[in-house]
Coordinates of C-alpha atoms in Angstrom, one line a residue:
M1391 CA -78.8 154.9 -99.6
N1392 CA -76.0 157.2 -100.6
A1393 CA -77.9 160.2 -99.3
A1394 CA -78.5 158.2 -96.0
L1395 CA -74.8 157.6 -95.6
V1396 CA -73.9 161.2 -96.3
G1397 CA -76.7 162.1 -93.9
V1398 CA -75.2 159.8 -91.2
L1399 CA -71.8 161.4 -91.7
A1400 CA -73.3 164.9 -91.6
C1401 CA -75.5 164.1 -88.6
G1402 CA -72.6 162.4 -86.7
T1403 CA -70.3 165.4 -87.3
L1404 CA -73.1 167.8 -86.5
A1405 CA -74.0 165.9 -83.4
A1406 CA -70.4 165.9 -82.2
F1407 CA -70.2 169.6 -83.0
C1408 CA -73.4 170.3 -81.1
I1409 CA -72.4 168.2 -78.1
L1410 CA -69.1 170.0 -77.9
E1411 CA -70.6 173.4 -78.5
T1412 CA -73.5 172.9 -76.1
T1413 CA -71.6 171.1 -73.3
I1414 CA -67.9 171.9 -73.4
K1415 CA -67.7 175.4 -74.9
P1416 CA -70.4 176.9 -72.7
R1417 CA -68.3 175.8 -69.7
F1418 CA -65.4 177.7 -71.1
D1419 CA -67.7 180.7 -71.7
E1420 CA -69.1 180.4 -68.1
I1421 CA -65.6 180.3 -66.7
E1422 CA -64.6 183.4 -68.6
Q1423 CA -67.7 185.3 -67.7
S1424 CA -67.3 184.3 -64.1
D1425 CA -63.7 185.4 -64.1
A1426 CA -64.8 188.7 -65.8
R1427 CA -67.3 189.3 -63.0
L1428 CA -64.7 188.5 -60.4
N1429 CA -62.2 190.9 -61.9
H1430 CA -64.9 193.6 -62.0
A1431 CA -65.9 192.8 -58.4
R1432 CA -62.2 192.9 -57.4
V1433 CA -62.0 196.5 -58.5
V1434 CA -65.3 197.5 -56.8
D1435 CA -64.0 195.7 -53.6
A1436 CA -60.8 197.7 -53.8
L1437 CA -62.7 200.9 -54.0
N1438 CA -64.9 199.9 -51.1
A1439 CA -61.9 199.0 -49.0
A1440 CA -60.3 202.4 -49.7
T1441 CA -63.5 204.2 -48.7
E1442 CA -63.9 202.0 -45.6
K1443 CA -60.5 203.2 -44.4
L1444 CA -61.6 206.8 -45.0
Q1445 CA -64.8 206.1 -43.1
T1446 CA -62.9 204.7 -40.1
A1447 CA -60.5 207.7 -40.0
T1448 CA -63.3 210.2 -40.4
Q1449 CA -65.4 208.6 -37.6
D1450 CA -62.4 208.6 -35.2
Y1451 CA -62.5 212.4 -35.4
A1452 CA -66.3 212.9 -35.8
F1453 CA -67.4 210.8 -32.8
W1454 CA -65.2 212.5 -30.2
D1455 CA -66.1 214.9 -27.5
E1456 CA -63.1 217.1 -28.3
T1457 CA -64.2 217.5 -31.9
Y1458 CA -67.8 218.2 -30.7
R1459 CA -66.6 221.1 -28.6
F1460 CA -64.2 222.3 -31.4
V1461 CA -66.8 222.7 -34.1
Q1462 CA -69.0 224.6 -31.5
G1463 CA -66.1 227.1 -31.1
E1464 CA -64.7 225.8 -27.8
N1465 CA -61.0 225.1 -27.1
T1466 CA -60.2 225.9 -30.7
D1467 CA -56.5 226.7 -30.4
A1468 CA -55.7 223.8 -28.1
F1469 CA -57.5 221.3 -30.4
I1470 CA -55.7 222.5 -33.5
K1471 CA -52.4 222.6 -31.8
S1472 CA -52.8 219.1 -30.3
N1473 CA -54.3 217.4 -33.3
L1474 CA -54.0 219.3 -36.5
E1475 CA -50.5 220.9 -36.7
P1476 CA -48.5 220.9 -38.8
Q1477 CA -51.3 220.8 -41.4
F1478 CA -49.4 218.5 -43.9
K1479 CA -48.6 216.0 -41.2
A1480 CA -52.3 216.0 -40.1
V1481 CA -53.3 214.6 -43.5
E1482 CA -50.2 212.6 -44.2
N1483 CA -50.5 210.6 -41.0
L1484 CA -54.0 209.6 -42.0
G1485 CA -52.8 208.7 -45.5
I1486 CA -55.3 211.1 -47.1
N1487 CA -55.2 214.3 -49.1
I1488 CA -57.9 216.4 -47.6
L1489 CA -59.3 216.8 -44.1
I1490 CA -62.1 219.4 -43.3
F1491 CA -64.0 220.3 -40.1
L1492 CA -67.4 222.1 -40.8
D1493 CA -69.5 223.7 -38.1
H1494 CA -73.3 223.5 -37.9
A1495 CA -73.7 226.2 -40.6
N1496 CA -71.4 224.3 -43.0
K1497 CA -68.6 226.9 -42.6
V1498 CA -65.0 225.6 -42.6
R1499 CA -63.6 225.6 -39.0
W1500 CA -60.4 224.0 -40.2
G1501 CA -59.2 222.4 -43.4
A1502 CA -56.1 221.1 -45.2
A1503 CA -55.6 219.8 -48.7
Y1504 CA -52.2 218.6 -49.9
N1505 CA -50.6 216.5 -52.7
L1506 CA -48.8 213.9 -50.6
E1507 CA -46.0 213.4 -53.2
T1508 CA -45.1 217.1 -53.7
Q1509 CA -46.4 218.4 -50.4
E1510 CA -48.0 221.2 -52.3
P1511 CA -51.5 222.5 -51.3
L1512 CA -54.5 221.6 -53.5
P1513 CA -56.2 224.9 -54.3
G1514 CA -60.0 225.3 -54.3
V1515 CA -60.9 221.7 -53.2
L1516 CA -61.8 222.7 -49.6
D1517 CA -64.5 225.1 -50.8
E1518 CA -65.7 222.6 -53.4
L1519 CA -66.2 219.8 -50.8
A1520 CA -67.8 222.3 -48.3
A1521 CA -70.2 223.4 -51.0
F1522 CA -71.0 219.8 -52.0
S1523 CA -71.6 218.8 -48.3
K1524 CA -73.9 221.8 -47.9
A1525 CA -75.9 220.8 -51.0
Q1526 CA -76.7 217.3 -49.6
P1527 CA -79.5 217.5 -47.0
N1528 CA -79.7 213.7 -46.8
I1529 CA -76.1 213.7 -45.4
K1530 CA -76.9 216.4 -42.8
D1531 CA -79.7 214.4 -41.1
Q1532 CA -78.2 210.9 -41.6
A1533 CA -77.8 208.2 -39.0
P1534 CA -74.6 208.4 -36.8
F1535 CA -72.1 206.9 -39.3
A1536 CA -70.0 208.3 -42.0
K1537 CA -71.3 208.4 -45.6
R1538 CA -68.7 207.2 -48.1
G1539 CA -68.3 207.2 -51.8
L1540 CA -66.9 209.2 -54.7
V1541 CA -67.0 212.9 -55.5
R1542 CA -65.8 214.7 -58.6
S1543 CA -63.7 217.8 -58.0
S1544 CA -61.3 220.1 -59.8
Q1545 CA -58.6 217.8 -58.6
G1546 CA -60.2 214.8 -60.3
L1547 CA -62.1 211.9 -58.6
L1548 CA -61.9 211.8 -54.8
L1549 CA -62.7 209.0 -52.4
V1550 CA -64.7 210.8 -49.7
A1551 CA -66.2 210.1 -46.3
I1552 CA -68.5 212.5 -44.7
S1553 CA -69.7 212.1 -41.0
P1554 CA -71.8 214.2 -38.7
V1555 CA -70.0 215.4 -35.5
L1556 CA -71.4 213.7 -32.5
K1557 CA -70.3 213.0 -28.9
S1558 CA -68.1 210.0 -28.2
D1559 CA -71.1 207.9 -27.3
R1560 CA -72.7 209.1 -30.6
S1561 CA -75.3 211.1 -28.8
G1562 CA -76.3 214.7 -29.1
D1563 CA -77.5 216.8 -32.0
P1564 CA -75.1 216.9 -35.0
M1565 CA -72.9 220.0 -34.5
G1566 CA -71.2 219.9 -37.9
R1567 CA -69.4 217.5 -40.2
V1568 CA -65.9 216.0 -40.7
I1569 CA -64.9 215.3 -44.3
S1570 CA -61.9 213.3 -45.3
A1571 CA -60.9 212.7 -48.9
K1572 CA -58.2 211.0 -51.0
K1573 CA -57.4 211.3 -54.6
L1574 CA -58.4 208.2 -56.6
D1575 CA -55.2 206.5 -57.7
I1576 CA -56.4 204.5 -60.8
D1577 CA -52.9 203.2 -61.6
G1578 CA -52.4 202.0 -58.0
L1579 CA -55.7 200.2 -58.1
K1580 CA -54.7 198.5 -61.4
Q1581 CA -51.5 197.3 -59.8
L1582 CA -53.3 196.2 -56.6
T1583 CA -56.1 194.3 -58.4
G1584 CA -54.2 193.2 -61.6
V1585 CA -57.3 194.2 -63.6
S1586 CA -57.3 196.5 -66.6
F1587 CA -60.2 199.0 -66.2
T1588 CA -61.3 202.6 -67.0
I1589 CA -63.5 205.0 -65.1
D1590 CA -65.5 207.4 -67.2
D1591 CA -68.2 210.0 -66.6
F1592 CA -71.7 208.5 -66.3
K1593 CA -73.6 209.3 -69.5
G1594 CA -77.1 208.2 -68.6
G1595 CA -78.9 204.9 -69.1
S1596 CA -79.3 202.2 -66.5
T1597 CA -78.6 203.4 -62.9
N1598 CA -78.6 200.0 -61.2
T1599 CA -75.6 199.8 -58.9
G1600 CA -76.2 196.6 -57.0
P1601 CA -73.6 193.9 -56.6
D1602 CA -75.2 191.8 -59.4
D1603 CA -75.9 194.7 -61.7
I1604 CA -72.8 194.2 -63.9
R1605 CA -73.3 194.4 -67.6
L1606 CA -71.3 192.0 -69.8
D1607 CA -70.4 192.8 -73.4
I1608 CA -68.8 189.7 -75.0
L1609 CA -66.5 190.5 -77.9
N1610 CA -64.3 188.2 -80.0
D1611 CA -61.1 188.7 -78.0
K1612 CA -62.3 190.1 -74.7
I1613 CA -65.2 190.6 -72.2
L1614 CA -66.1 194.1 -71.1
T1615 CA -67.9 194.4 -67.8
S1616 CA -69.4 197.7 -66.7
S1617 CA -71.4 199.0 -63.8
V1618 CA -72.4 202.4 -62.4
I1619 CA -70.7 203.8 -59.3
E1620 CA -72.6 206.4 -57.2
D1621 CA -71.2 209.5 -55.6
V1622 CA -71.3 209.9 -51.8
S1623 CA -74.9 211.2 -52.0
G1624 CA -76.2 208.2 -53.9
N1625 CA -76.4 209.7 -57.4
P1626 CA -74.8 208.0 -60.4
L1627 CA -71.4 209.5 -60.9
V1628 CA -69.1 207.3 -63.1
T1629 CA -69.1 204.1 -65.1
L1630 CA -66.5 201.5 -64.2
E1631 CA -65.5 199.3 -67.3
A1632 CA -63.1 196.4 -66.8
T1633 CA -61.5 194.3 -69.6
S1634 CA -60.9 190.6 -69.3
P1635 CA -59.1 188.7 -72.1
R1636 CA -60.8 185.6 -73.6
E1637 CA -57.9 183.2 -73.5
V1638 CA -59.8 180.3 -72.0
S1639 CA -62.4 180.2 -74.8
R1640 CA -59.7 180.5 -77.5
V1641 CA -58.0 177.4 -76.2
G1642 CA -61.3 175.7 -75.8
S1643 CA -62.3 176.5 -79.4
D1644 CA -59.0 175.1 -80.7
A1645 CA -59.6 171.9 -78.8
I1646 CA -63.2 171.6 -80.0
R1647 CA -62.1 172.1 -83.7
S1648 CA -59.5 169.4 -83.3
A1649 CA -61.9 167.0 -81.8
I1650 CA -64.5 167.6 -84.5
L1651 CA -62.0 167.0 -87.2
L1652 CA -60.9 163.7 -85.7
M1653 CA -64.6 162.6 -85.2
A1654 CA -65.5 163.6 -88.8
A1655 CA -62.5 161.5 -90.1
A1656 CA -63.6 158.5 -88.1
F1657 CA -67.2 158.9 -89.3
L1658 CA -66.0 159.2 -92.9
I1659 CA -63.9 156.0 -92.9
G1660 CA -66.7 154.1 -91.2
N1661 CA -69.3 155.3 -93.7
I1662 CA -67.1 154.4 -96.7
V1663 CA -66.8 150.8 -95.5
L1664 CA -70.5 150.7 -94.8
W1665 CA -71.4 152.2 -98.2
A1666 CA -69.3 149.6 -100.1
F1667 CA -71.0 146.7 -98.3
L1668 CA -74.6 148.1 -98.7
R1669 CA -74.0 148.9 -102.4
R1670 CA -72.9 145.4 -103.1
S1671 CA -75.5 143.6 -101.0
V1672 CA -78.9 145.5 -100.9
V1673 CA -78.9 148.8 -102.7
N1674 CA -80.1 147.5 -106.1
R1675 CA -83.0 145.6 -104.6
I1676 CA -84.0 148.4 -102.3
D1677 CA -84.1 150.7 -105.4
A1678 CA -86.5 148.2 -107.1
L1679 CA -88.8 148.0 -104.1
K1680 CA -88.7 151.8 -103.8
H1681 CA -89.8 152.1 -107.5
H1682 CA -92.7 149.7 -106.9
M1683 CA -93.9 151.7 -103.9
A1684 CA -93.7 154.9 -105.9
V1685 CA -95.8 153.4 -108.7
A1686 CA -98.3 152.2 -106.0
G1687 CA -98.5 155.7 -104.5
E1688 CA -99.1 157.3 -107.9
S1689 CA -101.8 154.8 -108.9
G1690 CA -103.7 155.0 -105.6
A1691 CA -103.9 151.3 -105.3
I1692 CA -101.2 149.2 -103.4
Q1693 CA -100.2 146.4 -105.8
R1694 CA -98.2 143.2 -104.9
T1695 CA -94.5 143.2 -105.6
S1696 CA -92.7 140.4 -107.4
L1697 CA -89.4 140.8 -105.4
T1698 CA -89.9 137.4 -103.7
D1699 CA -87.5 135.3 -105.8
K1700 CA -84.6 135.1 -103.3
D1701 CA -84.0 134.0 -99.8
D1702 CA -82.8 137.1 -98.1
E1703 CA -84.1 140.0 -95.9
I1704 CA -85.4 141.9 -98.9
T1705 CA -87.6 139.0 -99.9
E1706 CA -89.0 138.9 -96.4
L1707 CA -89.7 142.6 -96.6
A1708 CA -91.4 142.2 -100.0
T1709 CA -93.5 139.3 -98.6
S1710 CA -94.6 141.4 -95.7
F1711 CA -95.4 144.3 -98.0
N1712 CA -97.6 142.0 -100.2
A1713 CA -99.6 140.9 -97.1
M1714 CA -100.0 144.5 -95.9
A1715 CA -101.2 145.6 -99.4
E1716 CA -104.0 143.0 -99.3
Q1717 CA -105.1 144.1 -95.8
V1718 CA -104.9 147.8 -96.6
N1719 CA -106.9 147.4 -99.8
H1720 CA -109.5 145.4 -98.0
L1721 CA -109.7 147.9 -95.1
R1722 CA -109.9 150.9 -97.6
D1723 CA -112.9 149.4 -99.3
A1724 CA -114.6 148.6 -96.0
L1725 CA -113.9 152.1 -94.6
A1726 CA -115.4 153.7 -97.7
D1727 CA -118.6 151.6 -97.3
S1728 CA -118.7 152.4 -93.6
A1729 CA -118.2 156.1 -94.1
Y1730 CA -121.0 156.2 -96.7
M1731 CA -123.5 154.3 -94.4
A1732 CA -122.5 156.4 -91.4
G1733 CA -123.1 159.6 -93.4
L1734 CA -126.6 158.4 -94.4
S1735 CA -127.4 157.4 -90.8
E1736 CA -126.1 160.7 -89.4
W1737 CA -128.1 162.8 -91.9
A1738 CA -131.2 160.8 -91.2
A1739 CA -130.9 161.5 -87.5
G1740 CA -130.4 165.2 -88.2
T1741 CA -133.4 165.2 -90.5
L1742 CA -135.6 163.6 -87.8
H1743 CA -134.3 166.1 -85.2
N1744 CA -135.2 169.1 -87.3
V1745 CA -138.6 167.7 -88.4
R1746 CA -139.4 167.2 -84.7
N1747 CA -138.5 170.9 -84.1
G1748 CA -140.7 171.9 -87.0
L1749 CA -143.6 169.9 -85.7
T1750 CA -143.4 171.6 -82.2
P1751 CA -145.4 174.7 -83.3
I1752 CA -148.0 172.5 -85.1
T1753 CA -148.5 170.5 -81.9
A1754 CA -148.8 173.6 -79.8
A1755 CA -151.3 175.2 -82.2
A1756 CA -153.4 172.0 -82.2
W1757 CA -153.4 172.0 -78.4
K1758 CA -154.5 175.6 -78.3
I1759 CA -157.4 174.9 -80.7
G1760 CA -158.6 172.1 -78.5
E1761 CA -158.4 174.3 -75.5
A1762 CA -160.6 176.9 -77.3
Y1763 CA -163.6 174.4 -77.4
P1764 CA -164.0 172.6 -74.1
T1765 CA -166.2 169.5 -74.4
T1766 CA -168.3 170.4 -71.4
W1767 CA -169.1 173.8 -72.7
L1768 CA -170.0 172.5 -76.2
D1769 CA -172.3 169.8 -74.6
K1770 CA -174.1 172.5 -72.6
V1771 CA -174.6 174.7 -75.7
A1772 CA -175.9 171.7 -77.7
T1773 CA -178.3 170.8 -74.9
A1774 CA -179.6 174.3 -74.6
A1775 CA -180.1 174.6 -78.4
S1776 CA -182.0 171.2 -78.5
E1777 CA -184.2 172.3 -75.7
Y1778 CA -184.9 175.7 -77.3
A1779 CA -185.9 173.9 -80.6
K1780 CA -188.6 171.8 -78.9
P1781 CA -192.1 173.3 -79.4
T1782 CA -193.1 172.1 -76.0
T1783 CA -190.6 174.3 -74.2
A1784 CA -192.3 177.0 -72.0
P1785 CA -192.0 180.6 -73.2
D1786 CA -190.2 181.8 -70.1
R1787 CA -187.8 178.9 -70.4
R1788 CA -187.2 179.6 -74.1
E1789 CA -186.5 183.3 -73.3
K1790 CA -183.7 182.2 -70.8
L1791 CA -182.3 179.7 -73.3
A1792 CA -182.2 182.4 -76.0
I1793 CA -180.2 184.7 -73.7
Y1794 CA -177.9 181.8 -72.8
L1795 CA -177.4 180.9 -76.5
I1796 CA -176.8 184.5 -77.6
G1797 CA -174.2 185.0 -75.0
N1798 CA -172.4 181.8 -75.9
A1799 CA -172.7 182.6 -79.6
V1800 CA -170.3 185.6 -79.0
K1801 CA -167.9 183.3 -77.2
L1802 CA -168.2 180.8 -79.9
E1803 CA -167.5 183.4 -82.5
Q1804 CA -164.4 184.6 -80.7
S1805 CA -163.2 181.0 -80.3
A1806 CA -163.8 180.4 -84.0
R1807 CA -161.8 183.5 -85.0
H1808 CA -158.9 182.5 -82.7
S1809 CA -159.0 179.0 -84.2
L1810 CA -158.8 180.4 -87.7
S1811 CA -155.7 182.3 -86.6
L1812 CA -154.2 179.2 -85.2
L1813 CA -155.1 177.3 -88.3
G1814 CA -153.1 179.8 -90.2
E1815 CA -150.1 179.1 -88.0
L1816 CA -150.7 175.4 -88.5
N1817 CA -150.7 175.9 -92.2
A1818 CA -147.5 177.9 -92.2
A1819 CA -145.7 175.5 -89.9
S1820 CA -146.9 172.6 -92.0
R1821 CA -145.5 174.3 -95.1
N1822 CA -142.2 174.7 -93.3
V1823 CA -142.0 171.0 -92.5
V1824 CA -142.9 170.1 -96.1
E1825 CA -140.2 172.5 -97.4
M1826 CA -137.7 171.2 -94.9
V1827 CA -138.3 167.6 -95.8
S1828 CA -138.0 168.5 -99.5
E1829 CA -134.8 170.4 -98.9
F1830 CA -133.4 167.5 -96.8
E1831 CA -134.2 165.2 -99.7
R1832 CA -132.3 167.4 -102.0
Y1833 CA -129.4 167.6 -99.5
A1834 CA -129.3 163.8 -99.3
T1835 CA -128.4 163.8 -103.0
R1836 CA -126.1 166.8 -102.4
K1837 CA -128.2 169.1 -104.5
V1838 CA -128.4 172.2 -102.3
D1839 CA -129.0 175.6 -104.0
V1840 CA -127.6 178.8 -102.4
E1841 CA -128.8 182.2 -103.4
P1842 CA -128.8 185.8 -102.0
T1843 CA -131.0 185.5 -98.8
E1844 CA -132.2 188.3 -96.6
L1845 CA -131.2 187.6 -93.0
L1846 CA -133.9 189.7 -91.1
P1847 CA -137.0 187.8 -92.3
L1848 CA -135.2 184.5 -91.5
L1849 CA -134.4 185.7 -88.0
K1850 CA -138.0 186.8 -87.4
S1851 CA -139.5 183.6 -88.6
S1852 CA -137.0 181.5 -86.6
V1853 CA -137.9 183.4 -83.4
S1854 CA -141.6 183.0 -84.0
A1855 CA -141.2 179.3 -84.8
T1856 CA -139.3 178.7 -81.5
T1857 CA -142.3 178.6 -79.2
L1858 CA -140.1 177.8 -76.2
L1859 CA -138.9 181.4 -76.3
A1860 CA -142.4 182.8 -75.7
E1861 CA -143.3 180.1 -73.2
R1862 CA -140.3 181.0 -71.0
N1863 CA -140.8 184.8 -71.6
V1864 CA -137.3 185.2 -73.2
N1865 CA -136.6 188.7 -74.5
V1866 CA -135.1 188.4 -78.0
V1867 CA -133.3 191.4 -79.5
I1868 CA -132.7 191.2 -83.3
P1869 CA -131.2 193.9 -85.6
T1870 CA -133.6 196.1 -87.5
L1871 CA -131.5 196.3 -90.7
S1872 CA -131.4 193.2 -92.9
I1873 CA -128.2 192.0 -94.5
S1874 CA -128.1 189.7 -97.6
V1875 CA -126.0 186.5 -97.3
S1876 CA -125.3 183.6 -99.6
A1877 CA -127.3 180.6 -98.2
N1878 CA -130.2 178.3 -98.6
G1879 CA -133.1 179.9 -96.7
I1880 CA -134.7 176.7 -95.5
I1881 CA -131.5 175.2 -94.1
L1882 CA -130.4 178.5 -92.6
R1883 CA -133.8 179.0 -90.9
Q1884 CA -133.4 175.5 -89.3
I1885 CA -129.9 176.4 -88.1
L1886 CA -131.1 179.6 -86.5
A1887 CA -134.1 177.8 -85.0
N1888 CA -131.8 175.1 -83.4
I1889 CA -129.6 177.8 -81.9
F1890 CA -132.6 179.8 -80.5
L1891 CA -134.0 176.5 -79.0
N1892 CA -130.6 175.9 -77.3
A1893 CA -130.6 179.5 -76.0
A1894 CA -134.2 179.2 -74.6
E1895 CA -133.2 176.0 -72.8
A1896 CA -130.0 177.6 -71.5
V1897 CA -131.8 180.6 -69.8
Q1898 CA -134.4 178.5 -68.0
G1899 CA -132.6 178.7 -64.7
Q1900 CA -132.1 182.5 -64.7
L1901 CA -133.7 184.4 -61.8
D1902 CA -134.1 187.5 -64.0
R1903 CA -135.7 187.4 -67.4
G1904 CA -133.9 185.5 -70.1
Q1905 CA -132.2 187.5 -72.8
V1906 CA -131.1 186.5 -76.3
E1907 CA -129.4 189.1 -78.5
V1908 CA -128.5 188.9 -82.1
S1909 CA -125.9 191.1 -83.7
V1910 CA -124.7 191.2 -87.3
D1911 CA -121.2 192.4 -88.4
D1912 CA -120.9 193.1 -92.2
S1913 CA -117.6 194.9 -92.0
S1914 CA -115.7 192.2 -93.9
P1915 CA -115.9 192.3 -97.7
D1916 CA -116.1 188.4 -97.8
V1917 CA -118.3 187.2 -95.0
V1918 CA -121.1 188.3 -92.7
R1919 CA -120.8 187.4 -89.0
I1920 CA -124.0 186.6 -87.0
A1921 CA -123.5 186.4 -83.2
I1922 CA -126.4 185.0 -81.1
S1923 CA -125.7 185.6 -77.4
D1924 CA -127.7 184.5 -74.3
N1925 CA -127.4 185.2 -70.6
G1926 CA -127.9 181.5 -69.8
E1927 CA -125.9 178.9 -67.8
G1928 CA -122.8 179.2 -70.0
I1929 CA -120.4 176.4 -71.1
P1930 CA -117.2 175.4 -69.2
E1931 CA -114.0 176.1 -71.2
N1932 CA -113.1 172.4 -71.4
R1933 CA -116.3 171.6 -73.2
L1934 CA -116.4 174.3 -75.8
A1935 CA -114.4 172.3 -78.3
S1936 CA -116.8 169.3 -78.2
I1937 CA -120.2 170.9 -78.4
F1938 CA -120.4 170.7 -82.2
Q1939 CA -119.2 167.0 -82.2
K1940 CA -121.7 164.2 -82.5
G1941 CA -123.1 163.5 -79.0
G1942 CA -121.8 166.8 -77.7
S1943 CA -124.2 169.1 -75.8
T1944 CA -124.2 172.6 -74.3
R1945 CA -125.8 171.3 -71.1
S1946 CA -124.7 168.5 -68.7
S1947 CA -128.3 168.0 -67.4
R1948 CA -129.5 166.0 -70.4
S1949 CA -128.2 163.9 -73.3
G1950 CA -128.3 165.1 -76.9
G1951 CA -126.0 167.2 -79.0
L1952 CA -127.6 166.3 -82.3
G1953 CA -128.8 169.8 -83.0
L1954 CA -125.5 171.6 -82.9
H1955 CA -123.7 168.8 -84.7
W1956 CA -126.3 169.0 -87.5
C1957 CA -125.9 172.8 -87.5
A1958 CA -122.1 172.4 -87.9
N1959 CA -122.5 170.0 -90.9
A1960 CA -125.2 172.2 -92.5
I1961 CA -123.3 175.5 -92.1
K1962 CA -120.3 173.8 -93.7
L1963 CA -122.5 172.7 -96.6
L1964 CA -123.5 176.4 -97.1
G1965 CA -119.8 177.4 -97.2
G1966 CA -119.8 178.9 -93.8
T1967 CA -118.4 178.3 -90.3
I1968 CA -119.9 178.0 -86.7
S1969 CA -118.1 178.6 -83.4
A1970 CA -118.9 179.1 -79.8
T1971 CA -117.5 181.3 -77.0
S1972 CA -118.4 181.5 -73.3
G1973 CA -117.2 183.2 -70.2
G1974 CA -117.8 179.9 -68.3
L1975 CA -120.6 178.7 -66.0
G1976 CA -123.1 181.5 -65.3
H1977 CA -121.7 183.8 -67.9
G1978 CA -123.8 183.0 -71.0
T1979 CA -122.8 181.7 -74.4
T1980 CA -122.3 183.3 -77.9
I1981 CA -122.8 181.2 -81.0
T1982 CA -121.1 182.9 -84.1
L1983 CA -122.0 182.0 -87.7
E1984 CA -119.9 183.2 -90.6
L1985 CA -121.6 183.1 -94.0
P1986 CA -120.3 184.2 -97.4
R1987 CA -121.6 187.3 -99.0
P1988 CA -123.5 186.8 -102.2
S1989 CA -121.3 186.7 -105.3
Q1990 CA -122.0 188.8 -108.3
V1991 CA -123.2 185.7 -110.2
E1992 CA -125.7 185.0 -107.5
K1993 CA -127.0 188.6 -107.4
K1994 CA -127.4 188.5 -111.2
A1995 CA -129.3 185.2 -111.0
A1996 CA -131.5 186.6 -108.2

């Protein structure tokens, strides 16, 4: 009871902790992660907004008839004088650092690159952007809009927009390109977005750049979000990593800890009061009843308890326990008797089933002997012999009768030899039945001997004993090498005969010739696996688990199921296992037996 109270306290505290951790804290975490994603998206949106402005300014120049003629070499001086002088003002008015006009051959028709704060030129960047543009064939043949993104240069990261030069109505072949660029102002973006972030070179790994492809790394005091940003040609260029503090979860964790402490204190006070009451009222009697039940469990018999001397709930519990003990003891005895009788009945049914299978070749051989001596034929031979023996029979008639009797003597001799062969089969089958019944008698008393048994002779005799295989022209393939297993030969032969009989019945509906194949796997050092496969009707998956149960069957067209149930019991007696697999209806069935290998003791005894 003390342990129960401590458990209640622990469970209550744990439950409160789990509830708070699984309901409240995840909400704080979700809010933080959502804010981190929003912060990251805010930086990406700011970059997109900056490139959109570049795209608009670039397209204003690129989709203009005057620019179209200019990059073709027409009206050069007038265009430059009207629109591009002085050079610094041309870029300053657009709020950019670089403006370049390229002709159809990617040569610079005009370009300017300045630092807007110092008004100093930016050396080398014009040639870099021209070379970059020339190296991007996908930009050259793009649809009539400006391509925007980032480009790395000797002046650092640039926001760039590149557009083909078309007529004002965006028609005509591209005559060149207009490139506008602006130096990426990371400090300005941080002030604009209010987000702390860094932009570093892309070092490989995931190249996903979609709006949802943001990686979150959750640390103790902050959340790092990162994504890949492409250059203007669509290739990964840099990795954007934003940092968001974890203030919300810190405050939430403090609140959760305070709530858990208050709940634990309340649970503790309540449990102390409850402990005092239970200790004084029921603990001692509960201990006595527990001791009585422990003694009953150790002895194997449930005895009555004497804790019925007071008028309280414990007395009621003890009285109920005594009534239950009487019922359980009675049911236990009845169950043992029922199980014994059920076992005898089940084994008798299995015995009759296997004897019936053993009598089948005897019946078939007797029928064949009867067919070898038709009554009409024997009557005719007897009549001819009687007439031949009469002295009054005419000579010419005796000569004909002699020819007839000689001819039938040959046929009679052949029938006699065939009958002798069948009598041999009858004798062998009869011995099998006698041995089977004797072995079943030994099994009924649980005296079954196992010894090293050669598998190949048993397979051959089981196939020959299953006459249904020959009657239905079933092709049986068995291995040529024999393996020794630990088994009782008579019982194992009956198990195999049952399985072959089921296989012969399963292939009866096949349009082609039925096929049964036996394979033996002796790769395991402990067991030998025997797989018997047929190309018959197969077994549905939902029936595989029940075919070895009593009343189960591999076929839905008839009742039965005794054979495989008996096989399962018999193989278990031999220390082995049996299982079935099937690809479903129309895909055949495989029955697998696992039998132990002979032990060294068995080999020495053999």
